[in-house]
Short mmCIF file of N, CA and C in Angstrom, two decimals:
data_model
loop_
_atom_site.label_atom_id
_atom_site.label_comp_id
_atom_site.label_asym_id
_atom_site.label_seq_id
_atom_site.Cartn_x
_atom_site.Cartn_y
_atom_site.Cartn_z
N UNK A 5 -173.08 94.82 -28.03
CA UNK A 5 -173.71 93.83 -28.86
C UNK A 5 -174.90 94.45 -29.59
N UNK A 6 -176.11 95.22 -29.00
CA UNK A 6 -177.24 95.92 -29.70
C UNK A 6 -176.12 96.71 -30.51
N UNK A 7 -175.20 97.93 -30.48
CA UNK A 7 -175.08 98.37 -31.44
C UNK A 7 -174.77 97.89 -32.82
N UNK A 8 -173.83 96.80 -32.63
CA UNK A 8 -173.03 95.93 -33.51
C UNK A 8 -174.15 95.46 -34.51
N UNK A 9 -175.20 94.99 -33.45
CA UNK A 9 -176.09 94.46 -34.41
C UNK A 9 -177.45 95.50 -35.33
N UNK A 10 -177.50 96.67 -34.54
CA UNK A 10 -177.70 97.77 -35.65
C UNK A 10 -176.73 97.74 -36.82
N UNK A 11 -175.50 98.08 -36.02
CA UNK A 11 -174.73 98.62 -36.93
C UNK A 11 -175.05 97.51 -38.64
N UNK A 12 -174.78 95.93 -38.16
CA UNK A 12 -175.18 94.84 -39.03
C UNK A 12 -176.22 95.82 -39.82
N UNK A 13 -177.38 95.63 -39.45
CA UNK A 13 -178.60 95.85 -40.52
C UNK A 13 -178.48 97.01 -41.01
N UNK A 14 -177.73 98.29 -40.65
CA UNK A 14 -177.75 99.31 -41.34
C UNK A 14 -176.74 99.11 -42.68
N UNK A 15 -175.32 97.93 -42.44
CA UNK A 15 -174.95 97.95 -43.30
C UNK A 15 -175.52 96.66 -44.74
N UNK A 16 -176.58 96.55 -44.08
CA UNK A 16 -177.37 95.49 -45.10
C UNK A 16 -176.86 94.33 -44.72
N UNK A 17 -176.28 93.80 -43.72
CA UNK A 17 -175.77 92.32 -43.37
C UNK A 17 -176.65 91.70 -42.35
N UNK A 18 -177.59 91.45 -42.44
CA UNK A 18 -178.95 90.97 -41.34
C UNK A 18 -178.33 89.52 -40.96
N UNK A 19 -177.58 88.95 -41.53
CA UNK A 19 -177.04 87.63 -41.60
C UNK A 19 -176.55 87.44 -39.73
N UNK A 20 -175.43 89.21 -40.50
CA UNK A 20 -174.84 89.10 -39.04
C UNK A 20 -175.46 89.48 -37.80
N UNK A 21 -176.02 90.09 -38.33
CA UNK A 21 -177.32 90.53 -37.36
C UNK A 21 -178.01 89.90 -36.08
N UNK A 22 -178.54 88.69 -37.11
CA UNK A 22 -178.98 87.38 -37.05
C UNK A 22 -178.42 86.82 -36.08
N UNK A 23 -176.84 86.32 -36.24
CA UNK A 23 -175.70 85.67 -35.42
C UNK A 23 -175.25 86.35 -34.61
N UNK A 24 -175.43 87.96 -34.35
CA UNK A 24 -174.96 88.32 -32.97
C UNK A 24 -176.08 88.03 -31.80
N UNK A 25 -177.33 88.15 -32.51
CA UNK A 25 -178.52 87.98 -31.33
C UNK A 25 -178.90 86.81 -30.51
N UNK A 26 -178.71 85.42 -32.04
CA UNK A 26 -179.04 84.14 -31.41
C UNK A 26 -177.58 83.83 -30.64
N UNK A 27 -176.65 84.00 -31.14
CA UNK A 27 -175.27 84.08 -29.95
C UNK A 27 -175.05 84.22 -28.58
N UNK A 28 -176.00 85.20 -28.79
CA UNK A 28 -175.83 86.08 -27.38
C UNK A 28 -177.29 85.38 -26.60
N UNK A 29 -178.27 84.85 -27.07
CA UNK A 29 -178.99 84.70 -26.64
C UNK A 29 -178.72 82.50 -26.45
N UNK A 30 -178.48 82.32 -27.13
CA UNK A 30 -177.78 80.86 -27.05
C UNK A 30 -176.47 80.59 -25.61
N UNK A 31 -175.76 81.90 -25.40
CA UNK A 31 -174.96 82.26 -24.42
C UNK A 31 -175.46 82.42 -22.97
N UNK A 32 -176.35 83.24 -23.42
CA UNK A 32 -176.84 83.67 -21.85
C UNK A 32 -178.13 82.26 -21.55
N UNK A 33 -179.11 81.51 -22.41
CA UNK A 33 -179.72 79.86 -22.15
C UNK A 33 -178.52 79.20 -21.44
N UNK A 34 -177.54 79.13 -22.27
CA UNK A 34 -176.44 78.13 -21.30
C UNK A 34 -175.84 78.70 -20.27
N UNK A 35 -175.04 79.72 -19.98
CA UNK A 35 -175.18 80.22 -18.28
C UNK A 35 -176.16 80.35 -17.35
N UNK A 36 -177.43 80.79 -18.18
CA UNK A 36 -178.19 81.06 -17.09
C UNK A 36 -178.77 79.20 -16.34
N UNK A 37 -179.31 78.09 -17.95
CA UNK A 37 -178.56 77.10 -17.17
C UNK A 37 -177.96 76.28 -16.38
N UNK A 38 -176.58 77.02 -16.74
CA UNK A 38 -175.72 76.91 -16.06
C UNK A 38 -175.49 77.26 -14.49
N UNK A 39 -175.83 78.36 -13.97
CA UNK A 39 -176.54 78.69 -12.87
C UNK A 39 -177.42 78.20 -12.07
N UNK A 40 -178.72 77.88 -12.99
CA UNK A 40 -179.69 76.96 -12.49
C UNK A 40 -179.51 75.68 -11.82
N UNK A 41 -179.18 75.01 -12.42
CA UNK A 41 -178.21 73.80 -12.13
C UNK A 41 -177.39 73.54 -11.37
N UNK A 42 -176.55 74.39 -11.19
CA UNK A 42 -175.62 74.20 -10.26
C UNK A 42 -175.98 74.97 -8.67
N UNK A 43 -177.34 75.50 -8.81
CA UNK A 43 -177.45 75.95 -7.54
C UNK A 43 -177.33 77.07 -7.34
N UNK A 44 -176.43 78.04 -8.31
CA UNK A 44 -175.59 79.26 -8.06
C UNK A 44 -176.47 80.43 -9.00
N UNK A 45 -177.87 80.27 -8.38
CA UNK A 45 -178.67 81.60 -9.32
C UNK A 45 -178.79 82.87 -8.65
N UNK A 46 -177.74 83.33 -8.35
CA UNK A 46 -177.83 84.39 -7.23
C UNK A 46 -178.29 85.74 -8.25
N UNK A 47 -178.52 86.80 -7.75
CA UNK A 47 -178.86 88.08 -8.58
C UNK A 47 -177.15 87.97 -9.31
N UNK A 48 -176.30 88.02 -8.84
CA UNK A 48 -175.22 88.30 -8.89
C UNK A 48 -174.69 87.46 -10.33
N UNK A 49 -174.84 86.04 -10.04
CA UNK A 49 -174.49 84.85 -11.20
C UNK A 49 -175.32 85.45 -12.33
N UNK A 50 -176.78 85.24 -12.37
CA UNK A 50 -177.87 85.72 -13.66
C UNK A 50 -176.67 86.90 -14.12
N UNK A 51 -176.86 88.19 -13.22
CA UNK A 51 -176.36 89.20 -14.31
C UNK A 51 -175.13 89.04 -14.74
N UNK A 52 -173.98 88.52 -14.10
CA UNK A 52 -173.07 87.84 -14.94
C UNK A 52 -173.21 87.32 -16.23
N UNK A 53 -173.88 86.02 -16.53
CA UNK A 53 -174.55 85.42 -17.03
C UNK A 53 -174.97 86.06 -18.40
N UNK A 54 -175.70 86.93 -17.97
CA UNK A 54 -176.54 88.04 -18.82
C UNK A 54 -175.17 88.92 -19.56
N UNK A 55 -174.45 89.57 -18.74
CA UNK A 55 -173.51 90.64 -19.29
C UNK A 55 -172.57 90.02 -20.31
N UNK A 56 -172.00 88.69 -19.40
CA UNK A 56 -170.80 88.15 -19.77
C UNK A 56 -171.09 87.10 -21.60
N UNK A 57 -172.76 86.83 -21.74
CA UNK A 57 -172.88 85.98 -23.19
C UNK A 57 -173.12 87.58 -23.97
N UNK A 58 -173.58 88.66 -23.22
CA UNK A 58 -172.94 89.88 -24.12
C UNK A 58 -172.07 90.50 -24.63
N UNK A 59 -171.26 90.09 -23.83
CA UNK A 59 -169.67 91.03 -23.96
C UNK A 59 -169.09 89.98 -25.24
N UNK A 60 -169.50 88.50 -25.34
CA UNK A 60 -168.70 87.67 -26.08
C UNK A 60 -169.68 87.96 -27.49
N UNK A 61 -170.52 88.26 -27.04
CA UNK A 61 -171.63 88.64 -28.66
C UNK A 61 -170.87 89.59 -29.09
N UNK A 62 -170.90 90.45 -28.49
CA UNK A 62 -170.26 91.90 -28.64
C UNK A 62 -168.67 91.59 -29.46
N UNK A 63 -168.11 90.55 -28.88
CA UNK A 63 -166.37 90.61 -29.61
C UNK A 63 -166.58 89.89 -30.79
N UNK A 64 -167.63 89.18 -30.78
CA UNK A 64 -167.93 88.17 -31.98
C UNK A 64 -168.26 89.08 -32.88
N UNK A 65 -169.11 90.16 -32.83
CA UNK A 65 -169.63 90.91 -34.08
C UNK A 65 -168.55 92.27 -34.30
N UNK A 66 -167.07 92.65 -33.34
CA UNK A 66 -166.53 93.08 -34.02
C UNK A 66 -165.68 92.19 -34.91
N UNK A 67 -165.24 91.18 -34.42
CA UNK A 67 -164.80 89.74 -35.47
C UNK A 67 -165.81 90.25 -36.74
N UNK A 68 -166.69 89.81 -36.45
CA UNK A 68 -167.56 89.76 -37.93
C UNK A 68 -167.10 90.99 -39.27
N UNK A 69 -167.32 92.00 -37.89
CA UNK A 69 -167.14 93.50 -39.11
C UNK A 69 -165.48 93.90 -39.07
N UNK A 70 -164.50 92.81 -39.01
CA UNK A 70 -163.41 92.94 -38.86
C UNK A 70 -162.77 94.84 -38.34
N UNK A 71 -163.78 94.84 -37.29
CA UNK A 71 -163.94 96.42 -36.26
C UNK A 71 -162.68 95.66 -35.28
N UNK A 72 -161.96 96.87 -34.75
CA UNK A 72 -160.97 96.79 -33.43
C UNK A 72 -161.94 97.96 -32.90
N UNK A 73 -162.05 98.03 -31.33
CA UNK A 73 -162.35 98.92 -30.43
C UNK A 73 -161.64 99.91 -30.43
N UNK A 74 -162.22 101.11 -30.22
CA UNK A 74 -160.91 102.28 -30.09
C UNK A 74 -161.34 102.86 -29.16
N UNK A 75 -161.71 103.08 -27.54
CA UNK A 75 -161.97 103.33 -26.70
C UNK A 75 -161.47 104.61 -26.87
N UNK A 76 -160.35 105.05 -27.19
CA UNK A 76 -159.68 106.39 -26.93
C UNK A 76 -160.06 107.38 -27.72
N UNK A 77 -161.01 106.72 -28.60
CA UNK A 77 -161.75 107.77 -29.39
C UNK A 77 -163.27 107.85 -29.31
N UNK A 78 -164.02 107.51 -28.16
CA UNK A 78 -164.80 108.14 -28.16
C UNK A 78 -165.44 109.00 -27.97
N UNK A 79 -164.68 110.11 -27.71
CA UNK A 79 -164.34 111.95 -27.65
C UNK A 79 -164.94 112.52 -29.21
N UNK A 80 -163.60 112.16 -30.07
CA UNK A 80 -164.21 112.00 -31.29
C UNK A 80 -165.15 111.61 -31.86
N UNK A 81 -165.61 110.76 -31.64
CA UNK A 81 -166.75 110.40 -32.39
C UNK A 81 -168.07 110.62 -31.59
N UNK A 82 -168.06 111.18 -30.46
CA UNK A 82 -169.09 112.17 -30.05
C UNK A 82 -169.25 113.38 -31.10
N UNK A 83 -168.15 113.92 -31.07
CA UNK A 83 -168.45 115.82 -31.53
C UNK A 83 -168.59 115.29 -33.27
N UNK A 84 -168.19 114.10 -33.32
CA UNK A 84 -168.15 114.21 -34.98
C UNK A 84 -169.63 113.66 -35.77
N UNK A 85 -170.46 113.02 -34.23
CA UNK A 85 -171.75 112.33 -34.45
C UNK A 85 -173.10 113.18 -33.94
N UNK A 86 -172.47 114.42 -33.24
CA UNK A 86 -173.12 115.39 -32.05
C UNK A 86 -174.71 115.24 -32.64
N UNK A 87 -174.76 115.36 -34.21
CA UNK A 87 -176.12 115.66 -34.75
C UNK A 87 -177.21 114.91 -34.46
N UNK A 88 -176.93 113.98 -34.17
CA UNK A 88 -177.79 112.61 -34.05
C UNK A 88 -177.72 112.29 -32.29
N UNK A 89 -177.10 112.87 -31.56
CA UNK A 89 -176.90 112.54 -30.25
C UNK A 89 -178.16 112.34 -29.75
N UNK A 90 -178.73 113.89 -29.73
CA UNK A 90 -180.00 114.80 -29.01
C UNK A 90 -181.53 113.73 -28.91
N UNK A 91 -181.46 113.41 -30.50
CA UNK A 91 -183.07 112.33 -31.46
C UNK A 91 -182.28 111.03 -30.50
N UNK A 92 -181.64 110.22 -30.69
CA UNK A 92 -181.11 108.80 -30.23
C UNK A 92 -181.68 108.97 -28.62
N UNK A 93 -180.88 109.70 -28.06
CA UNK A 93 -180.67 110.05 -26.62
C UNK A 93 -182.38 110.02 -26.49
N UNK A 94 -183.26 111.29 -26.59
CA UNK A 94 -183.93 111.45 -26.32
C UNK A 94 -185.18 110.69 -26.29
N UNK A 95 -185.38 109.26 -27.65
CA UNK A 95 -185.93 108.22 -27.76
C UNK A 95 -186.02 107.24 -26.83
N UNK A 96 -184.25 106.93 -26.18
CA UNK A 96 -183.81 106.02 -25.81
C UNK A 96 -184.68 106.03 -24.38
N UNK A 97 -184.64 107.64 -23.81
CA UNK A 97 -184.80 107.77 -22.82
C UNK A 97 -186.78 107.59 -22.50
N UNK A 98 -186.97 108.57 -23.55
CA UNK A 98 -188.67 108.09 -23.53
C UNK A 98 -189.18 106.80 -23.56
N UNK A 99 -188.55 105.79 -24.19
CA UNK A 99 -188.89 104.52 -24.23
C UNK A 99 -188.52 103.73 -23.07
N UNK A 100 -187.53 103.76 -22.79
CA UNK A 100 -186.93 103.07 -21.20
C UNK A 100 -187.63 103.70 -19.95
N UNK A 101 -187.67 105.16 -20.14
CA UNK A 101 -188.09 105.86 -18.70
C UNK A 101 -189.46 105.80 -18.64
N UNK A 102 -190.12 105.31 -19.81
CA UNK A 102 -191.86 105.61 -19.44
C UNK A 102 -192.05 104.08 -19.63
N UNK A 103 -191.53 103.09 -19.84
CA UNK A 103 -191.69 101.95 -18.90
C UNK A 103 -191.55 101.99 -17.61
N UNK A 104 -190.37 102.22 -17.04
CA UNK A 104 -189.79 102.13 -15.54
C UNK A 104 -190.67 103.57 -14.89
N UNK A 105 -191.10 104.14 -15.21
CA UNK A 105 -192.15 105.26 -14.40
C UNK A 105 -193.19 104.67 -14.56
N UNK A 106 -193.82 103.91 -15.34
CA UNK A 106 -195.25 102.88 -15.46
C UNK A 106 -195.39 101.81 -14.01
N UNK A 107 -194.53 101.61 -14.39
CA UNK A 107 -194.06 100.15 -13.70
C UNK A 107 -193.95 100.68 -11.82
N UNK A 108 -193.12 101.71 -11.47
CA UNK A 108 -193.08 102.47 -10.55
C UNK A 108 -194.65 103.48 -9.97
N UNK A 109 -195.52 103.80 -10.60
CA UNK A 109 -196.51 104.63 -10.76
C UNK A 109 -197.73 103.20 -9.96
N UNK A 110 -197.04 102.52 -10.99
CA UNK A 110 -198.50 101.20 -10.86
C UNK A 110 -198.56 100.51 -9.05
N UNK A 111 -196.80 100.68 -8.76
CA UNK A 111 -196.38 99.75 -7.40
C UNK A 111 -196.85 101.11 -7.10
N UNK A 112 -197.05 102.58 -6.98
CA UNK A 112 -197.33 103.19 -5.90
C UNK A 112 -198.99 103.18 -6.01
N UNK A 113 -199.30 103.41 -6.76
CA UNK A 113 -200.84 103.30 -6.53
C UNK A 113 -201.82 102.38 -6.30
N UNK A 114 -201.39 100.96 -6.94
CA UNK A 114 -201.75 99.67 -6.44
C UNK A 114 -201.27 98.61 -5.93
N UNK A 115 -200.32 98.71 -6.02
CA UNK A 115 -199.26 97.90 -5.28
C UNK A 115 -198.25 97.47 -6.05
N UNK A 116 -197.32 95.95 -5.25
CA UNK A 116 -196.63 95.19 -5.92
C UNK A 116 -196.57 94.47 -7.03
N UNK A 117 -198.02 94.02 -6.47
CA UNK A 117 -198.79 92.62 -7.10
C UNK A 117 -199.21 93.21 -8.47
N UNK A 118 -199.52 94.10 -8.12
CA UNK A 118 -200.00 95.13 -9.44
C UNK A 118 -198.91 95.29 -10.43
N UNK A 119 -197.95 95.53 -9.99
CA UNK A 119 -196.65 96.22 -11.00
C UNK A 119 -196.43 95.05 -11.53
N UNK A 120 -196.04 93.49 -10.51
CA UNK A 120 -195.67 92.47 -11.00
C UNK A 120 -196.43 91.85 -12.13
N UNK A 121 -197.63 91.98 -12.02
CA UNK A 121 -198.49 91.15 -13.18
C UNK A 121 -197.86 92.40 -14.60
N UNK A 122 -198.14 93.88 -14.47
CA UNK A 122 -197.87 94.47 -15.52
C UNK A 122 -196.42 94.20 -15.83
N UNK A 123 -195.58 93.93 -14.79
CA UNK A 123 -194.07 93.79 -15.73
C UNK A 123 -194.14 92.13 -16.61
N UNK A 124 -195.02 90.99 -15.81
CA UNK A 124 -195.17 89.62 -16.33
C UNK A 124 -195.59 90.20 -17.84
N UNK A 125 -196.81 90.90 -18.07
CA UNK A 125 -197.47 90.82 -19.26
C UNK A 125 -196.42 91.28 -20.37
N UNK A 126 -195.98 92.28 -19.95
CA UNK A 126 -194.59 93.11 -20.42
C UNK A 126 -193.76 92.28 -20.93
N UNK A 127 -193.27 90.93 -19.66
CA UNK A 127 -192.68 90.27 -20.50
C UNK A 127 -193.09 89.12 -21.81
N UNK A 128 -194.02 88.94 -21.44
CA UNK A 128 -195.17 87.87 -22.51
C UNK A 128 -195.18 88.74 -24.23
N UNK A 129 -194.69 90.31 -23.91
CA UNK A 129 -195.11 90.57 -25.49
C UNK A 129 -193.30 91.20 -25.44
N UNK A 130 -192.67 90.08 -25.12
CA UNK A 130 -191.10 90.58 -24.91
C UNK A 130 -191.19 90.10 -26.96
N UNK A 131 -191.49 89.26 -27.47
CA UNK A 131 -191.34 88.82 -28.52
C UNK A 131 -191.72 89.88 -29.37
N UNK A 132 -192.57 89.64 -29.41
CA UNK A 132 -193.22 90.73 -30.13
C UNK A 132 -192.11 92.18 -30.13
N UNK A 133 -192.15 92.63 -28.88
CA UNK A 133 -191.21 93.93 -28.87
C UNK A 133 -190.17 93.71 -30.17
N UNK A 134 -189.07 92.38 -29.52
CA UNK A 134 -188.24 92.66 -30.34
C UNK A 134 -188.65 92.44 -32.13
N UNK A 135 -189.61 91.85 -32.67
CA UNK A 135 -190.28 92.24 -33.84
C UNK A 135 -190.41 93.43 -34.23
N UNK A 136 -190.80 94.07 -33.77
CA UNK A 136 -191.47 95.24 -34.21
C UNK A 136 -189.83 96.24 -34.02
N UNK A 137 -189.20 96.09 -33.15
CA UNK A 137 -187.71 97.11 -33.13
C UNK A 137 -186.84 96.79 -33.90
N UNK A 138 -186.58 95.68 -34.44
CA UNK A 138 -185.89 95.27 -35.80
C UNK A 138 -186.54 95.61 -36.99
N UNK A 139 -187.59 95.62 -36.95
CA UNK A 139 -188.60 96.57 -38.03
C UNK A 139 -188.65 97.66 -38.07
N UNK A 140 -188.35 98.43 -37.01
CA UNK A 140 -188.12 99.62 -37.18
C UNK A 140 -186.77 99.93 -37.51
N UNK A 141 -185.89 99.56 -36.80
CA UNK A 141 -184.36 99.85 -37.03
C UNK A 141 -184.59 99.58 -38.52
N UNK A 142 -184.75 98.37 -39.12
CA UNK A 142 -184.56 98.04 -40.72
C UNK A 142 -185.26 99.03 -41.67
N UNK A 143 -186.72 99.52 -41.08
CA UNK A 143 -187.63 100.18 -41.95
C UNK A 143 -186.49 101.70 -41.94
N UNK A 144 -186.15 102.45 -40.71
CA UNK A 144 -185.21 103.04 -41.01
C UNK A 144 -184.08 103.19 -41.68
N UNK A 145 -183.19 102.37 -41.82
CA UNK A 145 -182.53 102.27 -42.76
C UNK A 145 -182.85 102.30 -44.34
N UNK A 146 -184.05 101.85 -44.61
CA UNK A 146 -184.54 101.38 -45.83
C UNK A 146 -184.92 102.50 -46.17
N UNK A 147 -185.72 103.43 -45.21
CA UNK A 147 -186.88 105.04 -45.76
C UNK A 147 -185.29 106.21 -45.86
N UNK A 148 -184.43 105.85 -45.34
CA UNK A 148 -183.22 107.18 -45.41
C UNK A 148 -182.39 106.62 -46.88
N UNK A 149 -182.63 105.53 -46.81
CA UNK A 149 -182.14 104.74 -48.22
C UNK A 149 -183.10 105.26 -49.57
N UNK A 150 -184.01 105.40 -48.77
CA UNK A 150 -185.07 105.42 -50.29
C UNK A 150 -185.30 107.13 -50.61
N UNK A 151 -185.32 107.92 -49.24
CA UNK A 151 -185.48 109.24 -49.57
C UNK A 151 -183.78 109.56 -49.90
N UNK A 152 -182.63 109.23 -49.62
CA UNK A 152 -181.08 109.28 -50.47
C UNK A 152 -181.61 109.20 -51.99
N UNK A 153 -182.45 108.46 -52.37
CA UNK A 153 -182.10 108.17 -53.73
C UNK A 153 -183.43 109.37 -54.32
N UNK A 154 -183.78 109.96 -53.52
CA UNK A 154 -184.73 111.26 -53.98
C UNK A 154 -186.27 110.66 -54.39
N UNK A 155 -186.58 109.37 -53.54
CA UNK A 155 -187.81 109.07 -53.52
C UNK A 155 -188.77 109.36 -52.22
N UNK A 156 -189.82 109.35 -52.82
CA UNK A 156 -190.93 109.72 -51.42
C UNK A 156 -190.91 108.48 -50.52
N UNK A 157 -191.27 108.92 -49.22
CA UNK A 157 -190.61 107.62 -48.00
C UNK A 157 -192.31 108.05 -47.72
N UNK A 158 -193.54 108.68 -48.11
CA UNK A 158 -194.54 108.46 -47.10
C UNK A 158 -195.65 107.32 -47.65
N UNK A 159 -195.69 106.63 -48.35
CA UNK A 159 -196.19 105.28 -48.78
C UNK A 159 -195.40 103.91 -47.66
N UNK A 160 -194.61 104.15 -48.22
CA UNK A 160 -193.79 103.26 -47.43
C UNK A 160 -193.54 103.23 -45.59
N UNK A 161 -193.89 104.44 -45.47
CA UNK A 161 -193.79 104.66 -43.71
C UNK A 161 -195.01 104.42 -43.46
N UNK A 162 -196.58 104.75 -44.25
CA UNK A 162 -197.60 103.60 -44.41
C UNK A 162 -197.61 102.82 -44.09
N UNK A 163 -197.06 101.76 -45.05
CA UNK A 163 -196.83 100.30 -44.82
C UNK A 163 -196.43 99.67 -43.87
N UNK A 164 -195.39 100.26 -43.52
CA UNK A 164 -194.32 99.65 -42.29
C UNK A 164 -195.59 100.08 -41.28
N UNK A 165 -195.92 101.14 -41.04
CA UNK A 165 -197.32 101.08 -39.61
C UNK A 165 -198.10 99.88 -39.69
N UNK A 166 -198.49 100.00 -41.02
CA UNK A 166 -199.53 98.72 -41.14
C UNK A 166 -199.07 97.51 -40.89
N UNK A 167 -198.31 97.44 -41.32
CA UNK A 167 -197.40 95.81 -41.16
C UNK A 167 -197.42 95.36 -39.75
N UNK A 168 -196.77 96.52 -39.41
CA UNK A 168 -196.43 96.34 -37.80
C UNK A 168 -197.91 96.38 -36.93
N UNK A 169 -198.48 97.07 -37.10
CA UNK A 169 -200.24 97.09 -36.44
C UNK A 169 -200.61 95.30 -36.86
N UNK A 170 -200.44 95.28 -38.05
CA UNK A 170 -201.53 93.91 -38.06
C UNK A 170 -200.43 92.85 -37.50
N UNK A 171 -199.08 92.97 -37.80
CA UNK A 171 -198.63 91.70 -36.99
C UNK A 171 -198.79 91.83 -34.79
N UNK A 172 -199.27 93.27 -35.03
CA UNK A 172 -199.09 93.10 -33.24
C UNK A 172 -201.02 92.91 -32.94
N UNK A 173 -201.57 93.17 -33.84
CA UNK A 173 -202.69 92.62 -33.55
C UNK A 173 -203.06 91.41 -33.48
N UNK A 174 -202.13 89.82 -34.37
CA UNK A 174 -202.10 88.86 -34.90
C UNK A 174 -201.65 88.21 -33.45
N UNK A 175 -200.47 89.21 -33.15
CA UNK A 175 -199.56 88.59 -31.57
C UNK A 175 -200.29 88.35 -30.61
N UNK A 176 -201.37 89.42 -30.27
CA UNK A 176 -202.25 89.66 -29.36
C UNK A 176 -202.89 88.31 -29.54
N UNK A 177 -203.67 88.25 -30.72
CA UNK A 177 -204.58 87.44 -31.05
C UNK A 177 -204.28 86.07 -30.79
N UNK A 178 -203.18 85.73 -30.87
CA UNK A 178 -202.52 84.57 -30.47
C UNK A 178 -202.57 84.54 -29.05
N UNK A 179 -202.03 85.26 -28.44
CA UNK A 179 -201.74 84.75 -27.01
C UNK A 179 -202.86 84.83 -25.87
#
């Protein structure tokens, strides 16, 4: 489902974009819900819950991009994408792993209680996050778009900082 919905904004369709996220997120309100309610919120139900309004986001937005899965080729489209593996990979991992080593670092040195309030706050600027990563994914697309057409991208990678600074200062300021 996240890729699909990259994939969306890279091909300029934010529409769909749009409809794979609130989908998936309209999906997993009503299971989880659904769970609630009925009693059945086990770790087990939630991540169900969680996976299963993904997997249907996920078929919905190859519907959208009239995409079939080709599982048997993703051999191919490793060695044929290899260039971009290394930067993706290596982002993915700095961003995920130096949360979860934060978060881990904090429970060993101050405790539980400690980690728990920092993962709560964590989640309080969950909004925000996803602001600012659709802004980036989009601003990317837009600066490889703009330096394709043999224009300068460092005004504009400017902006997008700024944008993004004053709306996460605005977020702050709010909450």
């Amino acid at each position: 489902q996240d890729s699909l919905r990259l994939f969306n904004i890279a091909k300029s369709k934010p529409r769909n974009a749009f409809l794979l996220a609130a989908g998936w997120a309209l999906g997993q309100g009503i299971l989880t819900a659904g769970c609630l309610l009925t009693h059945h919120a086990t770790i087990a139900d939630l991540t169900l819950a969680w996976t299963g309004s993904g997997a249907v986001a996920g078929l919905v937005g190859l519907w959208l991009l009239r995409l079939r899965a080709a599982p048997g080729r993703c051999l191919d489209w490793f060695r044929s994408e290899r260039r971009y593996i290394g930067a993706y990979l290596t982002e993915t991992l700095a961003l995920s792993g130096s949360t979860q080593l934060s978060l881990m670092l904090v429970a060993a040195v101050s405790g539980l209680v400690a980690s728990a309030g920092l993962r709560g706050a964590s989640t309080l600027f969950g909004p925000l996050n996803i602001v600012l990563n659709v802004a980036r994914q989009a601003g990317i697309h837009e600066l490889a778009r703009l330096r394709q057409a043999g224009r300068s991208i460092r005004g504009a990678t400017w902006l997008l900082a700024a944008i993004a600074a004053l709306v996460a200062v605005a977020y702050g300021g709010a909450i």
